[in-house]
Short mmCIF file of C-alpha atoms in Angstrom, two decimals:
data_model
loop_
_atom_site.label_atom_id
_atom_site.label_comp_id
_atom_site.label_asym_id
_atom_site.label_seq_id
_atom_site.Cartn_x
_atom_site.Cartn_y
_atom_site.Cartn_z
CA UNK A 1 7.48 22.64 -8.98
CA UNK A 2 3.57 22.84 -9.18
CA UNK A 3 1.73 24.61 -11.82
CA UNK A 4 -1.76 25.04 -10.30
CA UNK A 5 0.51 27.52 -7.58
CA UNK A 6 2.62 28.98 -9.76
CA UNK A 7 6.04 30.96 -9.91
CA UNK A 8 8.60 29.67 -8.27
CA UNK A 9 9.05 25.93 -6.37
CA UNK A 10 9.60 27.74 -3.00
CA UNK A 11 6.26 29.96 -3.35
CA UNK A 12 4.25 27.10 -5.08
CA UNK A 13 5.08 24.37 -1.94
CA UNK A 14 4.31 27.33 0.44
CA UNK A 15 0.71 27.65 -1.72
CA UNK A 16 0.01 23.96 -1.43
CA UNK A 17 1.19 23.82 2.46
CA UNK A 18 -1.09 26.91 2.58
CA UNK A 19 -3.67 24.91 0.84
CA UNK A 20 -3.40 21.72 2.75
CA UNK A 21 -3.19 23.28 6.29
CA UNK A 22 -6.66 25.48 5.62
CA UNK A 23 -8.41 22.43 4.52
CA UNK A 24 -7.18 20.45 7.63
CA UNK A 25 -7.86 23.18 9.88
CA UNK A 26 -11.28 22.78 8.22
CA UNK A 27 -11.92 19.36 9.36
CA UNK A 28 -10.79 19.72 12.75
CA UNK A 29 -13.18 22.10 13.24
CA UNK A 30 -16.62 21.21 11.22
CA UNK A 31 -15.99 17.26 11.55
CA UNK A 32 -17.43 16.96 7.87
CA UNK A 33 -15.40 15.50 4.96
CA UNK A 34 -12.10 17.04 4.06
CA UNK A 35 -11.59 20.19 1.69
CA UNK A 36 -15.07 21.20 1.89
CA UNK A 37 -14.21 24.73 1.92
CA UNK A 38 -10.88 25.56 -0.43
CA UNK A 39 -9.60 28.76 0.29
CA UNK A 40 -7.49 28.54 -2.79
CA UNK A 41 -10.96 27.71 -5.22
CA UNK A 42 -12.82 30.83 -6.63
CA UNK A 43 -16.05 31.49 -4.56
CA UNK A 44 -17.87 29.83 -8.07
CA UNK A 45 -16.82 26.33 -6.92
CA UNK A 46 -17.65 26.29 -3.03
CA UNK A 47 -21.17 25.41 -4.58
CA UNK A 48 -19.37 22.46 -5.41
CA UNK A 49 -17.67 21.62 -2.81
CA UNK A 50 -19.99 19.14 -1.41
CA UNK A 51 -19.23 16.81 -4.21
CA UNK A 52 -16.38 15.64 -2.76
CA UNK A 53 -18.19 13.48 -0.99
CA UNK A 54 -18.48 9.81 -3.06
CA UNK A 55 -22.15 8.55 -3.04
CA UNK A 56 -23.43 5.92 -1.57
CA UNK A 57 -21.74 2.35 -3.41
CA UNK A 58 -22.58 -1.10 -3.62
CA UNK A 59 -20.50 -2.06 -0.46
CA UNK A 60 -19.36 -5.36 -2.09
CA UNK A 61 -17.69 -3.85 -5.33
CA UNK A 62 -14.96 -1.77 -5.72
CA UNK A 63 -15.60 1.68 -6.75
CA UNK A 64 -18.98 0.49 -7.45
CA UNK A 65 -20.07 4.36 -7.58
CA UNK A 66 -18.25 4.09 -10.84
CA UNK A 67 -19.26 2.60 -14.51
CA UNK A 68 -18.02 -0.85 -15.17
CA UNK A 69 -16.08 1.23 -17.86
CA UNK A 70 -14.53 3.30 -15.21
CA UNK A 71 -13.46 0.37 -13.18
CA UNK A 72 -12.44 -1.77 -15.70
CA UNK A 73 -10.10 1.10 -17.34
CA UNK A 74 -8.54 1.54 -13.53
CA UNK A 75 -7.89 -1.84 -13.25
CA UNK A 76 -5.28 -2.04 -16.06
CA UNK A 77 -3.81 1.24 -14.95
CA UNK A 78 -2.95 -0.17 -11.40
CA UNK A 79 -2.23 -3.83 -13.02
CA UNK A 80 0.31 -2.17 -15.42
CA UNK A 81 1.47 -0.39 -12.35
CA UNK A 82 1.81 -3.61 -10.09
CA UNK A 83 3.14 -5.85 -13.17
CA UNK A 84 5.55 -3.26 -13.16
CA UNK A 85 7.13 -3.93 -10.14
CA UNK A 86 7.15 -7.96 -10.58
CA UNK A 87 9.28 -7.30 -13.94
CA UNK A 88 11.90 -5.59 -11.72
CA UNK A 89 11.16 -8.17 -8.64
CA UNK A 90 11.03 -11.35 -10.71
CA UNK A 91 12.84 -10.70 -13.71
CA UNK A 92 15.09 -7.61 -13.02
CA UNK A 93 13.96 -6.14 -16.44
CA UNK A 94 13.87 -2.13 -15.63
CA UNK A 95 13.10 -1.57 -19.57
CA UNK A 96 9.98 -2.95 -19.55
CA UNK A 97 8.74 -1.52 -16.05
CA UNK A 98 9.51 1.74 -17.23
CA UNK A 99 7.07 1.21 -20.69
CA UNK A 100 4.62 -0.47 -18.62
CA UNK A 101 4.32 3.00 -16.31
CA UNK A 102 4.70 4.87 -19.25
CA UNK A 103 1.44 3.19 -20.54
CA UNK A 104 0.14 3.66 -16.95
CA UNK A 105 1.24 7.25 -16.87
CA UNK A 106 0.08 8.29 -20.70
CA UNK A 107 -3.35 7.10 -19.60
CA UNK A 108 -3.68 9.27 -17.01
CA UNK A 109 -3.03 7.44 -13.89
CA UNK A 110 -0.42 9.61 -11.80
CA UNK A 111 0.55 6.92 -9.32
CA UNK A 112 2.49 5.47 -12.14
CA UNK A 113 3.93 8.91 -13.25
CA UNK A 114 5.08 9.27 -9.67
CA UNK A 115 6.71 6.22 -9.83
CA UNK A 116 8.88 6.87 -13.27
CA UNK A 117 10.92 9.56 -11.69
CA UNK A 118 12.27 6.82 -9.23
CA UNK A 119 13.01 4.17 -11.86
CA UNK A 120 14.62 6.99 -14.23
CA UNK A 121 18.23 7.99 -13.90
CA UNK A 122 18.42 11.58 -14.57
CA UNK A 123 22.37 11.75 -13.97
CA UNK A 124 22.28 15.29 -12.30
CA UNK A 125 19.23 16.51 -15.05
CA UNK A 126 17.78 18.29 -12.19
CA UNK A 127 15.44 20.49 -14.10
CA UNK A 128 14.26 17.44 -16.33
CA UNK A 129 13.52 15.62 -12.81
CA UNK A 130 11.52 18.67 -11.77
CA UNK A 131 9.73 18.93 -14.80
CA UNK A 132 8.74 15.05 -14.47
CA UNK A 133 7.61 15.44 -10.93
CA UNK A 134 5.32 18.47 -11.96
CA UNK A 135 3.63 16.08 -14.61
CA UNK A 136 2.85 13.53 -12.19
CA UNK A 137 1.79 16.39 -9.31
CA UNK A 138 -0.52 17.85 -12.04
CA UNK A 139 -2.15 15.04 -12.96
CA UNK A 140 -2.38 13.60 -8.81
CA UNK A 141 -3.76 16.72 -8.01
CA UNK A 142 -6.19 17.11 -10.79
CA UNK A 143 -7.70 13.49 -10.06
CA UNK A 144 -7.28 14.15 -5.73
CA UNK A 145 -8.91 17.55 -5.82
CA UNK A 146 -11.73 17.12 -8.54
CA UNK A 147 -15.02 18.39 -7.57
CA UNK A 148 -16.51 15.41 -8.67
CA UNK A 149 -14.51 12.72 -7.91
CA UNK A 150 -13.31 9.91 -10.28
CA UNK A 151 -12.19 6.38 -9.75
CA UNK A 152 -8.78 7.48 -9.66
CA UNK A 153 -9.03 10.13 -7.02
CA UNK A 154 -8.52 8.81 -3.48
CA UNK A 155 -5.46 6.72 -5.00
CA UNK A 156 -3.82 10.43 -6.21
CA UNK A 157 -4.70 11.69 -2.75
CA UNK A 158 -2.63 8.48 -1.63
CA UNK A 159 -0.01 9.84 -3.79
CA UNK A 160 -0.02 13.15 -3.93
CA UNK A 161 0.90 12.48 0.10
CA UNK A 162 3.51 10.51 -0.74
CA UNK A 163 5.02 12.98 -3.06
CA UNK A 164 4.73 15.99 -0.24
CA UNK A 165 6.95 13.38 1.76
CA UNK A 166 9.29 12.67 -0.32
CA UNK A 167 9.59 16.41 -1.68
CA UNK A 168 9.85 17.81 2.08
CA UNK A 169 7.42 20.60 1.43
CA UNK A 170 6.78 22.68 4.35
CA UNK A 171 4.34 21.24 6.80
CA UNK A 172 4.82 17.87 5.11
CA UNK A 173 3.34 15.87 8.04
CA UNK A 174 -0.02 18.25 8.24
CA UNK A 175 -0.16 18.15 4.33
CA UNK A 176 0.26 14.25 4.64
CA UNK A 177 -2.35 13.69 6.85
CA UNK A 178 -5.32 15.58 5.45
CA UNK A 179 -4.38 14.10 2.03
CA UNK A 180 -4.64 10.74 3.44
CA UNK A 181 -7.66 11.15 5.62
CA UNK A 182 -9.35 12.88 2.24
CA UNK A 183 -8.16 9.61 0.10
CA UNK A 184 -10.23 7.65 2.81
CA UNK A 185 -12.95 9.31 2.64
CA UNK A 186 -13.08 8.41 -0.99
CA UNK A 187 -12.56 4.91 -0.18
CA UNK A 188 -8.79 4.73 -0.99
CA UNK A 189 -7.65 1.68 1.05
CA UNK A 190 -4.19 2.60 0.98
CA UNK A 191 -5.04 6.15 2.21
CA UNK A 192 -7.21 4.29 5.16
CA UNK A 193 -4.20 1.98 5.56
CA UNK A 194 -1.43 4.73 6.47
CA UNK A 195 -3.81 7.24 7.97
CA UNK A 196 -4.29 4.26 10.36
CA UNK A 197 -0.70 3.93 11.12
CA UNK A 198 1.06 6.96 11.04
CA UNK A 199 -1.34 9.23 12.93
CA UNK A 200 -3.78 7.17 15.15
CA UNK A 201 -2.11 3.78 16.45
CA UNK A 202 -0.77 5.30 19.50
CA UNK A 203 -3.30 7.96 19.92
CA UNK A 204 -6.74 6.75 18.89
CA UNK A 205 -6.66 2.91 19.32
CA UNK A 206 -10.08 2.07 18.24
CA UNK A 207 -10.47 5.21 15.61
CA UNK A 208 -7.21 2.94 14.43
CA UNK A 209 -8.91 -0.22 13.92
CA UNK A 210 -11.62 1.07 11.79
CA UNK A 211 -9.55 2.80 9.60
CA UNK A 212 -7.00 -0.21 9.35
CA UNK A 213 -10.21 -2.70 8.98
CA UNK A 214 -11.52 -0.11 6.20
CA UNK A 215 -8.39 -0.45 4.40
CA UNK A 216 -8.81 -3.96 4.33
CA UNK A 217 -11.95 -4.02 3.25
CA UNK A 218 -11.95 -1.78 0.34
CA UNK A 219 -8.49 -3.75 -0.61
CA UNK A 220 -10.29 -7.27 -0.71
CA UNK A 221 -13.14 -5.59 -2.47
CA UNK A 222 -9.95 -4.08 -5.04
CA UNK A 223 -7.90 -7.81 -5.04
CA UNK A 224 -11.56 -9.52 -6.06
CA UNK A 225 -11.61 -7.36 -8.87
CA UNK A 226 -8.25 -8.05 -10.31
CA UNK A 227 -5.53 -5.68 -8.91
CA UNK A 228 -2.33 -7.11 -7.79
CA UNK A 229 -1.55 -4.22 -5.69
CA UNK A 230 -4.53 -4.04 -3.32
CA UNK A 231 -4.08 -8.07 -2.82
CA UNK A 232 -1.07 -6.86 -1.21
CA UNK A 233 -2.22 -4.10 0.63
CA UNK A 234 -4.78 -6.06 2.44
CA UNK A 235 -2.45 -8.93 3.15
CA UNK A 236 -0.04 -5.98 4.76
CA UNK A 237 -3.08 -4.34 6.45
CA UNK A 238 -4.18 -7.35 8.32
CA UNK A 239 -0.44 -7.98 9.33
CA UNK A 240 -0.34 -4.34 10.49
CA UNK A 241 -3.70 -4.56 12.79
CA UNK A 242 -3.03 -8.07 13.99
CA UNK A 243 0.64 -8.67 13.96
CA UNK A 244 0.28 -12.00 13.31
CA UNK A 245 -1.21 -14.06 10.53
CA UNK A 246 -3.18 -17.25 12.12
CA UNK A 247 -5.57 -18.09 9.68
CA UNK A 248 -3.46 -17.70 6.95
CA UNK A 249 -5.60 -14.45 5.14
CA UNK A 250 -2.92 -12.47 4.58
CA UNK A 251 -0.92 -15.66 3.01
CA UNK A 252 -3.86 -15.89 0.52
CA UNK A 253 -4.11 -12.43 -0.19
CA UNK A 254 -0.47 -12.66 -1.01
CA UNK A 255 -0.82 -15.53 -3.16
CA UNK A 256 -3.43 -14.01 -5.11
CA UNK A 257 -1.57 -11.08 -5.44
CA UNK A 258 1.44 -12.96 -7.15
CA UNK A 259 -0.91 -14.93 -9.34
CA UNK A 260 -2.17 -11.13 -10.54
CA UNK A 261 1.48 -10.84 -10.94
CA UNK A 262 2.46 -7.95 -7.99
CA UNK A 263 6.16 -7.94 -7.72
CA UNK A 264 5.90 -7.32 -4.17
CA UNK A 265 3.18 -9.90 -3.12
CA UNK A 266 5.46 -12.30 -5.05
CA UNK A 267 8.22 -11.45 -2.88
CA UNK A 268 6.25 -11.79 0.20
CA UNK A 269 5.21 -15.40 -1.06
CA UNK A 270 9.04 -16.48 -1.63
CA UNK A 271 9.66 -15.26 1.45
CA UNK A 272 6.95 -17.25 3.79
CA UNK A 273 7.75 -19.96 1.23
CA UNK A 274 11.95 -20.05 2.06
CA UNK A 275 11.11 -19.56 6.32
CA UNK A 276 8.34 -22.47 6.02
CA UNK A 277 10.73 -24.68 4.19
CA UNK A 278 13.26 -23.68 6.96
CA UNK A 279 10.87 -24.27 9.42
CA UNK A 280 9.87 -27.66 8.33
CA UNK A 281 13.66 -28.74 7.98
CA UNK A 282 14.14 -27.64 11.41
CA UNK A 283 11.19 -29.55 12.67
CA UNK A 284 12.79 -32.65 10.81
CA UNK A 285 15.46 -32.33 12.40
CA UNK A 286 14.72 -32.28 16.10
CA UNK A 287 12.38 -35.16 15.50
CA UNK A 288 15.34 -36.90 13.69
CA UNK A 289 17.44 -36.09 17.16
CA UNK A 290 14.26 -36.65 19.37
CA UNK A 291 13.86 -40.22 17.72
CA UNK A 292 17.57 -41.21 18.13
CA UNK A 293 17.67 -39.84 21.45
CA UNK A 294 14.88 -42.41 21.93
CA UNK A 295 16.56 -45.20 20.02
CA UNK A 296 19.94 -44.71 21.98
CA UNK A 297 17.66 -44.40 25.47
CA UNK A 298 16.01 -48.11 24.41
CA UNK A 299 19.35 -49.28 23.46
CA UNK A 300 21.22 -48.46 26.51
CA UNK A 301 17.90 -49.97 28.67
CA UNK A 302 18.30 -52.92 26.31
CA UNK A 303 21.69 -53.75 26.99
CA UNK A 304 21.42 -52.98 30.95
CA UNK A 305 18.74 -55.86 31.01
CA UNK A 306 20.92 -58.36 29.24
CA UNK A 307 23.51 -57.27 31.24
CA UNK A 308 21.37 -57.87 34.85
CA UNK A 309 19.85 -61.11 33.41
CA UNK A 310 23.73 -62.47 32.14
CA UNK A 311 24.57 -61.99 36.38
CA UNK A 312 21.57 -63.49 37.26
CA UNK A 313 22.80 -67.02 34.63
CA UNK A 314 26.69 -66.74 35.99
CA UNK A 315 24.88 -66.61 39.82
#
């Protein structure tokens, strides 16, 4: 299933469990940045290896390590990826999601490549689904594992995790978790994001909260600079951490996110939209009942004091 591995797709997802447990064994023990040491890499590149480390960036712009050309170029990947989704969401027009990811995918970004084999129907074309899933593995892995990192690499770690999942390679969960931790350490939000929650909200509570307040971070820092899909993220991040929404920052992240045209943050906004609207009829209506309960209370005292005062005359 994956080239770099080669053979055959039970001996290549053994490599790449192989791969993935020696680099998380490798954090565990030297507490430095993931994949430092590949076993899988030639001794030529452990020179390297340091480089996976991002340099320092301008805290207050995303991927601001990287060349406005850089950024700008990842933006419309990941906006053709989230417009993507609000063509199926809002419109229900699969046709032109699937060209939009194509143009995402031709480009180079894998996320969207990823995402094609679940749109396409391959109508038992096993082999043709296997040879789409090692495109977008190539290209993830290429981007997650670069020695020098690109704009696009923590978001293939991101993937590249999801992919392990969702292809129940051997030692998935291990795999899964150094891929995301590695995507944070690149300043992937969503890697931050589901690090946070799948391996350290029961067991780390405050290593939790600066992960999940990372995520949101970096996502702001990605929503102010035009992508639909990390407006999202944040708005679900802060939901995740706070599980609640009292200031209304996730509701604005939302909203921005459906302006940007994210199918998903324009779902989100229909939905708060349709319970508020509930919520306000509801509140209508008890004050409706609330006032005639009043009304009928002032009535009935009414008509009990003409009642006492009409004794009072016949006395």
């Amino acid at each position: 299933m994956i080239q770099a591995f080669n053979t055959t797709k039970k001996t290549a997802l053994k490599q790449l469990a192989f791969f993935a447990f020696s680099a998380f064994v490798a954090l565990n023990l030297s507490g430095c940045a993931l994949f430092q040491n590949l076993q899988s890499k030639a001794k030529s590149q452990e020179k390297t290896a340091s480089q996976t480390k991002v340099k320092k960036a301008n805290p207050n712009v995303f991927g601001g390590q990287f060349s406005e050309e850089s950024r700008e170029e990842f933006r419309q990947l990941m906006q053709l990826y989230a417009n993507a989704y609000y063509e199926v969401v809002t419109n229900e027009d699969y046709g032109k999601a699937t060209q939009m990811l194509n143009e995402s995918c031709n480009r180079g970004l894998g996320t969207s490549c990823f995402l094609l084999v679940s749109f396409e129907d391959y109508d038992g074309e096993e082999e043709r689904r296997e040879e789409d899933i090692e495109i977008a593995a190539e290209k993830l892995k290429h981007d997650c594992f670069a020695p020098k990192p690109t704009i696009r690499s923590g978001a293939s770690c991101a993937t590249l995790a999801e992919l392990v999942k969702k292809e129940k390679v051997e030692y998935a969960e291990v795999i899964e978790q150094a891929l995301y931790d590695k995507g944070c350490q690149l300043n992937d939000p969503l890697s931050c994001a589901r690090y946070a929650a799948n391996y350290l909200k029961n067991e780390e509570p405050d290593l939790y909260k600066r992960y999940a307040n990372k995520a949101i971070r970096q996502a702001a820092l990605g929503c102010n600079h035009g992508m639909g899909f990390y407006c999202l993220l944040a708005a679900n991040t802060i939901q995740m951490l706070y599980q609640e929404d009292k200031d209304g920052k996730a509701k604005g992240f939302w909203k921005r996110g459906c302006e940007l045209k994210d199918g998903s943050s324009c779902y989100m906004v229909k939905s708060i939209e349709q319970r508020e609207k509930l919520e306000r009829m509801l509140k209508q209506k008890q004050e409706a009942e609330k006032a005639a309960q009043k009304e009928a209370s002032k009535r009935g005292t009414q008509t009990k004091t003409d009642s006492n005062e009409s004794e009072v005359k016949t006395n």
